[in-house]
């Protein structure tokens, strides 16, 4: 259930955006996810859903406590490969939380108009237009119709 | 203070697939009917597919899992000890708001598994006892499909032609033909043409998040409007906590909470429980009293036991030559019943169906199943609009240890104890799934898939809630008799899938509704004493 206005720590948000850059890197003329999406969009979902805000807090805490990150001056100061490895490790250790974070990031990223244009996804709202499919043609049954009834009589 | 209401002939609890059918049938026959439903009426404009952020809504407020959704009308469920999470929707229409309306029937053999295969128990009724009620339900819900399926007994012509197969469906159908395996267009309670004032489906895709066109038959747009025309009363935001009984051992009515948390008592001559395979045992167990120390209708100790879900897993194929597999209903394309019956050489009893599904309907849903990181964009390009899947839905035989109990701590917003699910997938079921997944892969390869993706087994697949107040002739080993009448309480009936003795390997709802209509038929013909 939507739950409005939580206190979201800006430094945590900025760390999440660094994570987003690794999870969804730049492509063609689009920058990586952390650079592309606005804080507003992320905050909107964090404020609306406890599922994301609680996973967000747990995820950032886990990231900050990660021994490798701590020893190297924090996630932001790691090189690309190391960042990737830390995230893989977190995915393995806290799968449910990681899944919620991924979901949040994909929701934010794939609601950006530039991204939707790039993937050519025009149908943002599925109704009222729907799609068209060719009507059923019974000729497709020609082979299977030859089969005798085979349900078990009891 | 408890508000007392006037007595009604029949009190139905739950306005989902089964409750709505009984509500219509009994009100049609002149019974005074009151139906109590804990949820609200859903306005069609609220459905996710009307909104640009439909994937966000689908994954949150419209999630199948009430523990994720956490809407006011939901009750929490303890799922710490289950391999499968129960999924449901709590509203007028019940879980048919969410369902995909895929409606294969049980086979005649499903009613005789003990006799045929020496497993579980036979039902006290046969396929043929239910057949007229399946047909009656088809009229009300409306079936798109085509007769002549060799895997099932002959049936009446369907109300509407099949839904389109699309290029993808034809591709998979031909692969089945080449392998010599059975397939048939799926029967669906989704309109291929206009039916009973409801529009035809316009193929938008994810029908499992509510259908604003009413092309999908959820019971809020099929049975319920007609029941209300007949004079039945539907009381929403009315959450039942307990069934009361008198010293003669009869049920007298139900206690419930309204939207403001005030308590009411609705007396009735007869009571019909239709709260689904989790909700019904929950309320029976919570109706414990001095006269019924183990819960109501539980002298057998079987209430809550034998929970079955159907086991499910799927494989997806990537087809380089396809572009838009998200167009069209995600399921309701075709099914195969080639592997339905027991074949002892396979190493497990009973069988499964293979269900074709279209690709993930939106970019977020797809992204969740591909890599993040460096490969994300290339994987996205290779997969989006190019995936087709084959799901394996298998029989899940009953075991007493799989059950619904009352949680000693967790409660809903009215303080009613929550259900606690204890469920383990059996070794047999795992073998069955493995077998099915191998065959699903064979089909996809035969159809030309360039890549196969075995989706990991997911906990989120408890769509079908069955077996927790089972039907039988013996009051010592079952909860209701063949008329779905409680062995212990003669004016109490259960009409949801709690009464299933076994689950077969097909989606349960047409069978649930046929059982519900068979029960109301019994009440109409043989329980005139319940009519004022
Ligand atoms: C995502 C999804 C897809 C599905 N797809 C299919 C499909 O393709 N084919 C198929 O056959 N089946 C499908 N199903 C299953 C199908 O929806 C159910 O089998 C069917 O709806 C069960 O009917 P029912 O009447 O037993 O319960 P429900 O339809 O669940 O209705 C029970 C009602 O009881 C109410 N209730 C519960 N407790 C109380 C209380 N204490 N007081 C008052 N009211 C209460 C609930 O709010 C609810 O409205 C699907 C289910 C889901 C979740």
XYZ file of C-alpha atoms and ligand atoms in Angstrom:
739
model
C 0.000 0.000 0.000
C 1.401 3.440 -0.847
C 2.861 5.122 2.156
C 3.804 8.756 1.770
C 6.770 10.946 2.658
C 9.597 9.153 4.334
C 12.846 10.750 5.351
C 15.281 9.614 2.686
C 18.920 10.333 3.394
C 20.489 12.178 0.406
C 23.857 10.495 0.835
C 22.189 7.087 0.626
C 20.412 8.167 -2.517
C 23.623 9.317 -4.119
C 25.205 5.938 -3.287
C 22.250 4.156 -4.857
C 22.789 6.151 -8.034
C 26.392 4.938 -8.183
C 25.061 1.399 -7.892
C 22.586 2.115 -10.685
C 25.460 3.113 -12.955
C 26.848 -0.402 -12.624
C 23.538 -2.237 -12.841
C 22.428 -0.390 -15.990
C 25.445 1.056 -17.805
C 25.375 3.668 -20.565
C 24.244 2.616 -23.998
C 24.280 4.410 -27.365
C 23.778 8.080 -26.541
C 22.133 7.406 -23.182
C 24.148 7.792 -19.968
C 24.120 5.112 -17.286
C 21.002 4.807 -15.128
C 22.318 6.794 -12.145
C 23.137 9.735 -14.363
C 19.978 9.509 -16.409
C 17.171 9.320 -13.888
C 16.093 12.066 -11.533
C 16.121 11.848 -7.744
C 12.465 12.749 -7.840
C 11.505 9.559 -9.658
C 13.404 7.348 -7.222
C 12.046 9.225 -4.224
C 8.546 8.862 -5.564
C 8.764 5.051 -5.456
C 10.650 4.981 -2.154
C 7.966 7.147 -0.610
C 5.132 5.142 -2.074
C 6.197 1.619 -1.175
C 7.610 0.220 2.061
C 8.901 -2.736 0.076
C 11.390 -0.481 -1.710
C 12.226 1.890 1.130
C 12.987 -0.879 3.610
C 15.062 -2.790 1.042
C 16.807 0.459 0.128
C 17.881 1.071 3.718
C 18.984 -2.518 4.243
C 20.827 -2.589 0.932
C 22.735 0.642 1.528
C 23.649 -0.484 5.031
C 24.916 -3.796 3.682
C 26.913 -1.950 1.040
C 28.455 0.368 3.603
C 29.319 -2.545 5.874
C 30.823 -4.626 3.100
C 34.394 -5.365 4.265
C 35.904 -4.840 0.804
C 34.178 -1.459 0.383
C 35.232 -0.378 3.864
C 38.830 -1.368 3.321
C 38.953 0.522 0.018
C 37.395 3.808 1.076
C 33.794 3.008 0.150
C 31.913 1.731 -2.886
C 32.333 4.969 -4.827
C 36.108 4.708 -4.805
C 36.224 1.160 -6.220
C 37.038 0.456 -9.853
C 34.362 -0.921 -12.193
C 35.264 -4.591 -11.768
C 35.377 -4.356 -7.998
C 32.034 -2.584 -7.882
C 30.557 -5.359 -9.995
C 32.016 -8.008 -7.695
C 30.685 -6.336 -4.564
C 27.208 -6.218 -6.098
C 27.365 -9.867 -7.158
C 28.306 -10.774 -3.611
C 25.373 -8.796 -2.224
C 23.013 -10.418 -4.717
C 24.161 -13.761 -3.392
C 24.006 -12.828 0.293
C 20.775 -10.827 0.415
C 18.840 -12.053 -2.648
C 15.377 -10.785 -1.696
C 16.590 -7.299 -0.860
C 18.718 -7.199 -3.980
C 15.744 -8.271 -6.085
C 13.650 -5.407 -4.702
C 16.436 -2.939 -5.455
C 16.726 -4.231 -9.007
C 12.965 -3.950 -9.419
C 13.011 -0.367 -8.155
C 15.830 0.569 -10.515
C 14.215 -1.063 -13.537
C 10.920 0.669 -12.763
C 12.636 4.024 -12.643
C 14.820 3.428 -15.688
C 12.132 1.968 -17.925
C 9.747 4.817 -17.246
C 12.189 7.342 -18.710
C 10.967 8.567 -22.097
C 14.422 8.523 -23.682
C 14.835 4.892 -22.674
C 11.401 3.961 -23.964
C 12.149 5.687 -27.282
C 15.404 3.799 -27.554
C 13.780 0.408 -27.082
C 10.935 1.478 -29.334
C 8.295 0.706 -26.685
C 5.475 2.891 -27.858
C 2.572 1.358 -26.024
C 3.026 2.823 -22.564
C -0.619 2.274 -21.669
C -1.943 -1.098 -22.778
C -5.596 -0.061 -22.781
C -7.808 1.097 -24.370
C -6.096 0.273 -27.683
C -4.685 -3.177 -27.056
C -3.070 -5.023 -29.960
C -4.345 -6.796 -33.020
C -3.909 -10.491 -33.736
C -5.144 -12.454 -36.721
C -8.385 -14.373 -35.975
C -8.200 -18.084 -35.153
C -8.045 -20.250 -38.265
C -9.278 -23.831 -37.660
C -6.988 -25.203 -40.412
C -4.228 -25.255 -37.824
C -6.075 -28.201 -36.237
C -5.830 -30.430 -39.330
C -3.140 -32.714 -37.857
C -4.253 -32.945 -34.245
C -7.850 -33.572 -35.287
C -6.757 -36.905 -36.746
C -5.936 -38.140 -33.261
C -8.474 -40.480 -31.679
C -9.851 -39.559 -28.216
C -7.289 -40.740 -25.666
C -8.702 -39.645 -22.303
C -8.910 -42.484 -19.819
C -12.389 -43.928 -19.376
C -13.166 -44.959 -15.816
C -22.318 -3.625 20.984
C -23.005 -6.140 18.226
C -25.485 -5.025 15.566
C -28.062 -7.758 14.900
C -29.416 -8.143 11.373
C -32.628 -9.752 10.160
C -32.380 -13.458 9.471
C -31.776 -14.506 5.896
C -32.340 -17.879 4.243
C -28.770 -18.354 3.098
C -25.654 -16.524 4.175
C -22.728 -16.828 1.766
C -19.277 -15.820 2.950
C -16.912 -14.736 0.166
C -17.871 -13.227 -3.206
C -15.187 -14.846 -5.365
C -15.482 -17.551 -8.009
C -17.558 -19.961 -5.954
C -19.554 -17.653 -3.663
C -20.787 -15.578 -6.591
C -22.033 -18.663 -8.456
C -24.047 -19.855 -5.446
C -25.335 -16.336 -4.825
C -26.732 -16.203 -8.352
C -28.178 -19.703 -8.407
C -29.919 -19.528 -5.023
C -31.289 -16.022 -5.568
C -32.572 -17.197 -8.946
C -34.480 -19.942 -7.156
C -36.137 -17.453 -4.799
C -33.956 -17.862 -1.701
C -33.218 -14.749 0.342
C -29.464 -14.443 0.089
C -26.954 -12.245 1.878
C -23.294 -12.407 0.860
C -20.581 -11.006 3.128
C -17.348 -10.026 1.404
C -14.340 -8.578 3.205
C -13.132 -6.725 0.111
C -14.498 -3.826 -1.896
C -15.859 -3.398 -5.379
C -13.069 -2.623 -7.820
C -13.649 0.243 -10.250
C -12.455 -0.744 -13.732
C -10.450 2.466 -14.236
C -8.189 1.426 -11.357
C -6.812 -1.604 -13.209
C -3.075 -1.304 -13.974
C -3.421 -1.756 -17.762
C -5.148 1.652 -17.929
C -2.074 3.397 -16.564
C 1.362 4.145 -18.025
C 2.991 2.875 -14.801
C 1.151 -0.437 -15.072
C 4.251 -2.489 -14.303
C 4.780 -0.577 -11.064
C 1.152 -1.150 -10.075
C 1.293 -4.810 -11.064
C 4.331 -5.423 -8.900
C 2.915 -3.572 -5.891
C -0.725 -2.657 -5.214
C -1.859 -5.359 -7.650
C 0.702 -7.970 -6.728
C -0.801 -11.478 -6.535
C 0.717 -11.938 -3.126
C -1.371 -10.351 -0.341
C 1.726 -10.119 1.865
C 3.379 -7.859 -0.724
C 0.220 -5.979 -1.676
C -0.856 -5.269 1.898
C -4.109 -3.634 0.824
C -6.622 -2.794 3.546
C -8.858 -5.632 2.415
C -6.096 -8.252 2.680
C -5.164 -10.350 5.668
C -1.527 -11.237 6.365
C -0.433 -14.856 5.975
C 2.502 -16.484 7.722
C 4.556 -18.014 4.904
C 7.770 -18.727 6.814
C 7.295 -22.505 6.520
C 6.141 -23.018 2.983
C 7.869 -23.778 -0.313
C 5.004 -22.034 -2.139
C 3.278 -18.749 -1.271
C -0.521 -18.668 -1.488
C -1.720 -16.028 -3.952
C -5.188 -14.514 -3.969
C -7.178 -11.321 -4.323
C -9.677 -10.090 -1.767
C -12.449 -8.072 -3.373
C -15.848 -8.505 -4.993
C -14.946 -11.131 -7.624
C -12.264 -12.606 -5.342
C -9.231 -14.043 -7.065
C -11.029 -13.986 -10.435
C -10.037 -10.307 -10.549
C -6.480 -11.580 -10.982
C -7.006 -14.924 -12.666
C -5.973 -15.615 -16.228
C -9.281 -17.407 -16.880
C -7.694 -20.533 -18.329
C -10.306 -23.205 -17.759
C -9.473 -26.807 -18.534
C -11.689 -29.318 -16.769
C -10.645 -32.196 -14.559
C -10.535 -35.540 -16.357
C -12.826 -38.442 -15.403
C -9.719 -40.251 -14.111
C -9.001 -37.445 -11.618
C -11.969 -38.537 -9.540
C -10.622 -42.090 -9.204
C -6.903 -41.823 -8.485
C -6.979 -44.333 -5.637
C -8.681 -46.950 -7.789
C -6.491 -46.273 -10.810
C -3.118 -45.478 -9.311
C -3.367 -46.405 -5.643
C -2.637 -42.834 -4.516
C -4.569 -40.375 -2.323
C -8.349 -40.997 -2.384
C -11.193 -41.272 -4.853
C -13.736 -38.479 -4.868
C -17.267 -39.406 -3.752
C -18.537 -37.904 -7.037
C -17.617 -38.477 -10.667
C -16.845 -36.264 -13.627
C -20.288 -37.116 -14.969
C -21.968 -35.856 -11.779
C -20.292 -32.508 -12.352
C -20.653 -32.307 -16.125
C -24.060 -30.532 -16.225
C -22.783 -27.952 -13.757
C -19.593 -27.353 -15.751
C -21.901 -26.667 -18.709
C -24.169 -24.372 -16.702
C -21.151 -22.411 -15.473
C -19.813 -22.128 -19.048
C -23.025 -20.348 -20.040
C -22.621 -17.736 -17.332
C -18.866 -17.193 -17.630
C -18.689 -17.641 -21.442
C -16.076 -19.919 -23.031
C -13.901 -19.139 -26.043
C -12.649 -22.389 -27.481
C -13.392 -25.140 -29.963
C -14.916 -28.576 -29.467
C -13.281 -31.820 -30.569
C -10.321 -32.014 -28.175
C -9.255 -35.689 -28.155
C -7.782 -35.368 -24.637
C -11.188 -34.799 -23.014
C -14.714 -36.206 -23.131
C -17.016 -34.647 -25.742
C -18.541 -31.331 -24.722
C -21.225 -28.963 -25.830
C -20.154 -26.379 -28.410
C -18.399 -23.424 -26.800
C -20.089 -20.067 -26.611
C -17.398 -18.292 -28.663
C -14.654 -19.171 -31.173
C -11.118 -19.601 -29.787
C -8.917 -16.622 -29.047
C -6.306 -16.021 -31.757
C -3.212 -18.231 -31.631
C -1.043 -15.572 -33.245
C 2.124 -16.404 -35.189
C 3.723 -17.615 -31.976
C 0.907 -20.011 -31.161
C 1.031 -21.489 -34.657
C 4.775 -21.963 -34.377
C 4.423 -23.923 -31.146
C 1.369 -25.853 -32.400
C 3.329 -27.061 -35.428
C 6.156 -28.168 -33.164
C 3.678 -30.260 -31.144
C 2.323 -31.723 -34.397
C 5.803 -32.681 -35.581
C 6.535 -34.407 -32.280
C 3.184 -36.191 -32.442
C 2.184 -34.734 -29.079
C -1.274 -33.569 -28.180
C -2.120 -29.860 -28.165
C -5.379 -27.950 -28.336
C -6.410 -24.262 -28.304
C -6.917 -23.245 -24.689
C -10.472 -22.915 -23.383
C -10.750 -19.480 -21.824
C -13.308 -17.429 -19.932
C -12.138 -14.526 -22.081
C -14.434 -13.231 -24.805
C -13.186 -13.645 -28.365
C -16.372 -11.844 -29.457
C -18.889 -9.831 -27.454
C -20.785 -12.033 -24.993
C -23.653 -11.239 -22.602
C -23.000 -7.513 -22.854
C -19.253 -7.827 -22.232
C -16.788 -6.716 -24.928
C -14.350 -8.886 -26.882
C -10.737 -9.050 -25.722
C -8.485 -6.560 -27.523
C -5.316 -8.537 -26.832
C -3.661 -6.015 -24.528
C -1.640 -8.742 -22.821
C -1.473 -9.043 -19.057
C -5.054 -10.098 -18.323
C -3.948 -11.215 -14.880
C -4.129 -7.698 -13.430
C -7.827 -7.057 -14.052
C -9.663 -6.438 -17.298
C -11.266 -3.000 -17.706
C -13.131 -4.120 -20.854
C -14.831 -6.901 -18.916
C -13.699 -9.250 -21.683
C -12.308 -11.511 -18.998
C -15.025 -13.150 -16.926
C -14.378 -12.203 -13.331
C -17.419 -12.931 -11.196
C -17.976 -9.255 -10.331
C -19.064 -8.815 -13.968
C -20.726 -12.196 -14.575
C -22.633 -13.784 -11.696
C -22.836 -10.928 -9.238
C -24.772 -8.328 -11.268
C -27.371 -10.991 -12.110
C -27.573 -12.146 -8.484
C -28.183 -8.578 -7.370
C -30.905 -8.222 -10.001
C -32.465 -11.333 -8.464
C -32.573 -9.559 -5.110
C -29.466 -10.964 -3.424
C -27.747 -8.577 -1.038
C -23.978 -8.127 -1.235
C -22.416 -6.505 1.816
C -18.846 -5.376 1.146
C -16.099 -4.565 3.637
C -17.666 -7.204 5.868
C -15.021 -9.498 7.325
C -16.299 -12.646 9.028
C -14.475 -13.737 12.154
C -16.589 -16.636 13.368
C -19.510 -18.926 12.603
C -21.811 -19.353 15.596
C -23.699 -22.543 16.452
C -26.549 -23.404 18.842
C -27.066 -26.225 21.318
C -28.709 -28.325 18.603
C -25.455 -28.309 16.677
C -26.732 -26.044 13.907
C -24.969 -23.009 12.514
C -26.945 -19.893 13.427
C -25.062 -17.138 11.615
C -21.791 -15.283 11.382
C -20.072 -12.559 13.345
C -18.350 -9.977 11.192
C -16.560 -6.631 11.293
C -17.618 -3.734 9.078
C -15.273 -1.154 7.555
C -15.188 0.835 10.793
C -14.319 -2.210 12.870
C -17.837 -2.462 14.352
C -19.156 -5.964 15.034
C -22.317 -7.378 13.472
C -24.188 -10.658 13.610
C -25.928 -11.984 10.517
C -28.292 -14.874 11.332
C -29.234 -17.391 8.630
C -31.042 -20.689 8.077
C -28.074 -22.029 6.158
C -24.479 -20.923 5.649
C -22.251 -21.378 2.611
C -18.501 -20.884 3.007
C -16.645 -19.644 -0.089
C -13.516 -17.953 1.252
C -11.066 -20.155 -0.731
C -8.752 -22.968 0.347
C -6.948 -20.756 2.874
C -9.733 -18.428 4.064
C -12.302 -21.177 4.739
C -10.186 -23.401 7.026
C -8.983 -20.237 8.762
C -12.519 -19.236 9.738
C -13.569 -22.805 10.581
C -10.591 -23.129 12.920
C -11.312 -19.723 14.418
C -14.928 -20.777 15.089
C -13.720 -23.060 17.863
C -16.034 -23.201 20.919
C -16.738 -25.496 23.873
C -18.965 -27.621 21.674
C -16.384 -27.609 18.852
C -13.018 -27.483 20.595
C -10.960 -28.194 17.441
C -12.808 -25.694 15.319
C -16.092 -25.980 13.508
C -16.871 -29.016 11.350
C -13.609 -30.541 12.467
C -14.536 -33.728 14.309
C -12.388 -35.520 11.710
C -9.383 -33.300 12.438
C -9.118 -32.739 8.685
C -9.870 -28.997 8.574
C -6.779 -27.228 7.262
C -5.040 -30.491 6.331
C -4.060 -31.782 2.861
C -3.291 -28.371 1.370
C -2.533 -28.702 -2.347
C -1.330 -25.985 -4.746
C -0.334 -27.645 -8.077
C 3.366 -27.496 -8.738
C 4.516 -25.181 -11.493
C 7.728 -24.336 -13.325
C 8.543 -23.052 -16.783
C 11.096 -22.850 -19.534
C 11.369 -19.998 -22.000
C 12.822 -19.972 -25.482
C 14.308 -17.011 -27.325
C 13.299 -16.846 -30.971
C 15.480 -14.526 -33.068
C 12.880 -14.401 -35.831
C 10.053 -13.159 -33.583
C 9.617 -9.487 -32.740
C 6.517 -8.802 -30.685
C 5.675 -11.765 -28.494
C 4.160 -9.396 -25.924
C 1.156 -8.850 -28.201
C -1.844 -10.886 -27.102
C -3.013 -12.462 -23.844
C -0.031 -13.778 -21.896
C -1.690 -17.197 -21.609
C -4.824 -18.836 -23.038
C -3.101 -19.806 -26.250
C -2.792 -23.574 -26.264
C -2.255 -26.470 -23.891
C -1.014 -30.028 -24.157
C -2.420 -32.915 -22.156
C -0.050 -35.478 -23.633
C 1.424 -36.272 -20.216
C -1.735 -36.098 -18.108
C -2.175 -39.700 -17.009
C 0.088 -41.879 -14.898
C 2.819 -43.691 -16.787
C 4.683 -45.899 -14.315
C 7.897 -45.763 -16.370
C 8.314 -42.091 -15.448
C 8.906 -42.698 -11.753
C 6.006 -40.641 -10.397
C 2.231 -40.949 -10.203
C -0.270 -38.810 -12.088
C 0.847 -36.152 -14.555
C 0.903 -32.621 -15.830
C -0.170 -30.233 -18.541
C 2.036 -28.018 -20.679
C 0.763 -24.473 -21.094
C 2.131 -22.091 -23.692
C 2.662 -18.497 -22.646
C 3.665 -15.388 -24.522
C 6.662 -13.255 -23.720
C 6.942 -11.043 -20.684
C 4.520 -8.203 -21.240
C 6.707 -5.186 -20.405
C 10.335 -4.044 -20.159
C 10.517 -4.222 -16.364
C 9.094 -7.733 -16.186
C 11.611 -8.838 -18.810
C 14.558 -7.093 -17.158
C 13.913 -8.999 -13.962
C 14.775 -12.213 -15.798
C 17.930 -11.113 -17.635
C 21.424 -10.004 -16.554
C 22.142 -6.661 -14.981
C 25.469 -4.969 -15.680
C 27.537 -4.931 -18.849
C 25.299 -7.383 -20.675
C 22.010 -5.838 -19.687
C 21.340 -3.872 -22.865
C 22.456 -6.581 -25.273
C 20.445 -9.194 -23.369
C 17.438 -6.901 -23.400
C 17.672 -6.545 -27.172
C 18.032 -10.282 -27.669
C 15.035 -11.086 -25.467
C 12.438 -8.344 -25.611
C 9.521 -9.403 -27.796
C 11.350 -12.615 -28.665
C 10.518 -14.953 -25.833
C 7.891 -17.658 -25.609
C 7.413 -19.992 -22.695
C 6.049 -23.389 -21.827
C 4.792 -23.815 -18.269
C 4.443 -27.176 -16.554
C 1.476 -27.438 -14.195
C 1.532 -30.712 -12.301
C -0.628 -32.647 -9.901
C 0.276 -32.115 -6.266
C -1.013 -35.066 -4.276
C -2.466 -34.406 -0.796
C -0.386 -34.904 2.337
C -1.701 -34.286 5.836
C 1.456 -32.466 6.843
C 0.813 -29.765 4.242
C -1.686 -27.574 5.981
C -3.272 -24.288 7.022
C -3.224 -23.554 10.749
C -4.022 -20.510 12.840
C -0.980 -18.423 13.619
C -0.629 -17.921 17.390
C 0.696 -14.358 16.981
C -0.022 -12.827 13.576
C -3.456 -11.177 13.234
C -5.323 -9.124 10.629
C -6.462 -5.523 11.129
C -9.566 -6.763 13.014
C -7.569 -8.953 15.359
C -8.611 -12.225 13.694
C -5.766 -14.792 13.787
C -3.955 -15.112 10.469
C -3.440 -18.376 8.669
C -0.058 -20.028 8.822
C 0.937 -22.194 5.865
C 3.047 -25.295 6.291
C 3.914 -26.868 2.966
C 6.757 -28.896 1.443
C 6.977 -29.942 -2.175
C 7.273 -33.716 -2.302
C 10.060 -35.636 -4.012
C 7.465 -37.032 -6.412
C 6.384 -33.540 -7.411
C 9.975 -32.521 -8.047
C 10.431 -35.558 -10.299
C 7.261 -34.639 -12.126
C 8.482 -31.079 -12.667
C 11.849 -32.267 -13.954
C 10.118 -34.527 -16.437
C 7.823 -31.729 -17.553
C 10.613 -29.207 -17.921
C 12.578 -31.578 -20.151
C 9.566 -31.935 -22.420
C 8.939 -28.197 -22.397
C 12.481 -27.689 -23.600
C 12.031 -30.295 -26.346
C 8.996 -28.385 -27.626
C 10.733 -25.024 -27.623
C 13.774 -26.435 -29.437
C 11.532 -28.152 -31.969
C 9.805 -24.815 -32.561
C 13.180 -23.248 -33.348
C 14.231 -21.522 -30.137
C 17.779 -20.194 -30.411
C 18.298 -20.173 -26.700
C 16.612 -21.910 -23.770
C 16.165 -20.265 -20.393
C 15.180 -22.446 -17.482
C 13.431 -20.126 -15.096
C 14.364 -20.869 -11.493
C 11.686 -22.496 -9.351
C 9.723 -19.659 -7.811
C 7.867 -19.564 -4.505
C 5.307 -17.232 -6.062
C 3.072 -19.786 -7.686
C 0.331 -20.639 -5.176
C -2.527 -19.637 -7.456
C -4.574 -22.739 -6.687
C -5.604 -23.346 -3.070
C -7.140 -26.773 -2.580
C -7.914 -29.662 -0.264
C -8.209 -28.120 3.220
C -11.760 -29.313 4.047
C -12.049 -32.329 1.870
C -15.086 -34.122 0.569
C -15.745 -37.781 1.377
C -18.315 -40.318 2.473
C -16.614 -41.060 5.773
C -17.091 -38.371 8.477
C -13.970 -39.662 10.231
C -11.689 -38.817 7.325
C -13.424 -35.932 5.580
C -15.125 -32.621 6.367
C -18.050 -32.499 3.916
C -20.138 -35.085 2.090
C -20.708 -35.326 -1.648
C -23.212 -32.458 -1.485
C -20.547 -30.276 0.171
C -22.597 -30.354 3.349
C -20.599 -30.477 6.575
C -20.679 -33.938 8.197
C -20.939 -32.243 11.600
C -23.217 -29.247 10.961
C -26.114 -30.098 8.684
C -26.887 -26.504 7.598
C -23.276 -25.599 6.790
C -21.880 -25.982 3.254
C -18.417 -25.410 1.773
C -18.148 -24.667 -1.944
C -14.573 -23.500 -2.612
C -11.617 -25.717 -3.499
C -11.145 -26.656 0.152
C -13.419 -29.591 -0.668
C -11.172 -30.999 -3.430
C -10.030 -34.539 -2.657
C -7.240 -34.254 -5.214
C -6.343 -31.432 -7.551
C -5.740 -33.058 -10.917
C -3.233 -31.199 -13.051
C -5.500 -28.505 -14.412
C -6.460 -25.045 -13.202
C -9.242 -25.544 -10.673
C -11.775 -22.777 -11.129
C -14.285 -24.300 -13.568
C -14.373 -27.311 -11.241
C -14.796 -25.054 -8.185
C -17.696 -23.286 -9.853
C -19.270 -26.543 -11.036
C -19.084 -27.870 -7.464
C -20.605 -24.622 -6.183
C -23.509 -24.899 -8.641
C -23.988 -28.578 -7.814
C -24.237 -27.619 -4.150
C -26.746 -24.848 -4.781
C -28.730 -27.275 -6.934
C -28.818 -29.658 -3.969
C -29.954 -26.868 -1.634
C -32.666 -25.789 -4.086
C -33.983 -29.313 -4.609
C -33.448 -30.920 -1.210
C -33.197 -28.196 1.408
C -36.455 -26.344 1.064
C -36.393 -26.204 4.882
C -33.767 -23.470 4.571
C -36.164 -21.222 2.634
C -38.439 -18.956 4.666
C -2.851 -14.557 -10.489
C -3.844 -15.680 -10.502
C -4.134 -16.338 -11.699
C -5.059 -17.383 -11.716
N -5.370 -17.977 -12.907
C -6.264 -18.985 -12.944
C -6.640 -19.593 -14.178
O -6.160 -19.208 -15.246
N -7.539 -20.605 -14.138
C -8.082 -21.061 -12.979
O -8.868 -22.002 -13.021
N -7.759 -20.487 -11.797
C -6.873 -19.461 -11.758
N -6.568 -18.864 -10.564
C -7.216 -19.364 -9.347
C -8.608 -18.797 -9.192
O -8.573 -17.405 -9.129
C -9.197 -19.377 -7.915
O -9.190 -20.789 -8.034
C -10.635 -18.978 -7.656
O -10.826 -17.597 -7.701
C -11.017 -19.507 -6.271
O -12.367 -19.235 -6.045
P -12.931 -19.185 -4.560
O -14.326 -18.790 -4.651
O -12.560 -20.432 -3.889
O -12.040 -18.057 -3.826
P -11.716 -16.566 -4.203
O -12.046 -16.298 -5.614
O -10.330 -16.334 -3.733
O -12.732 -15.744 -3.319
C -12.746 -15.804 -1.920
C -13.373 -14.529 -1.415
O -13.629 -14.672 -0.026
C -13.356 -13.455 0.622
N -13.059 -13.726 2.034
C -12.044 -14.443 2.544
N -12.094 -14.456 3.882
C -13.181 -13.740 4.228
C -13.755 -13.393 5.480
N -13.222 -13.811 6.624
N -14.899 -12.638 5.478
C -15.452 -12.218 4.301
N -14.924 -12.501 3.100
C -13.802 -13.265 3.062
C -12.160 -12.910 -0.132
O -12.032 -11.521 0.043
C -12.473 -13.306 -1.565
O -13.137 -12.298 -2.265
C -5.672 -17.803 -10.510
C -5.388 -17.139 -9.315
C -4.494 -16.092 -9.288
C -4.195 -15.409 -7.989
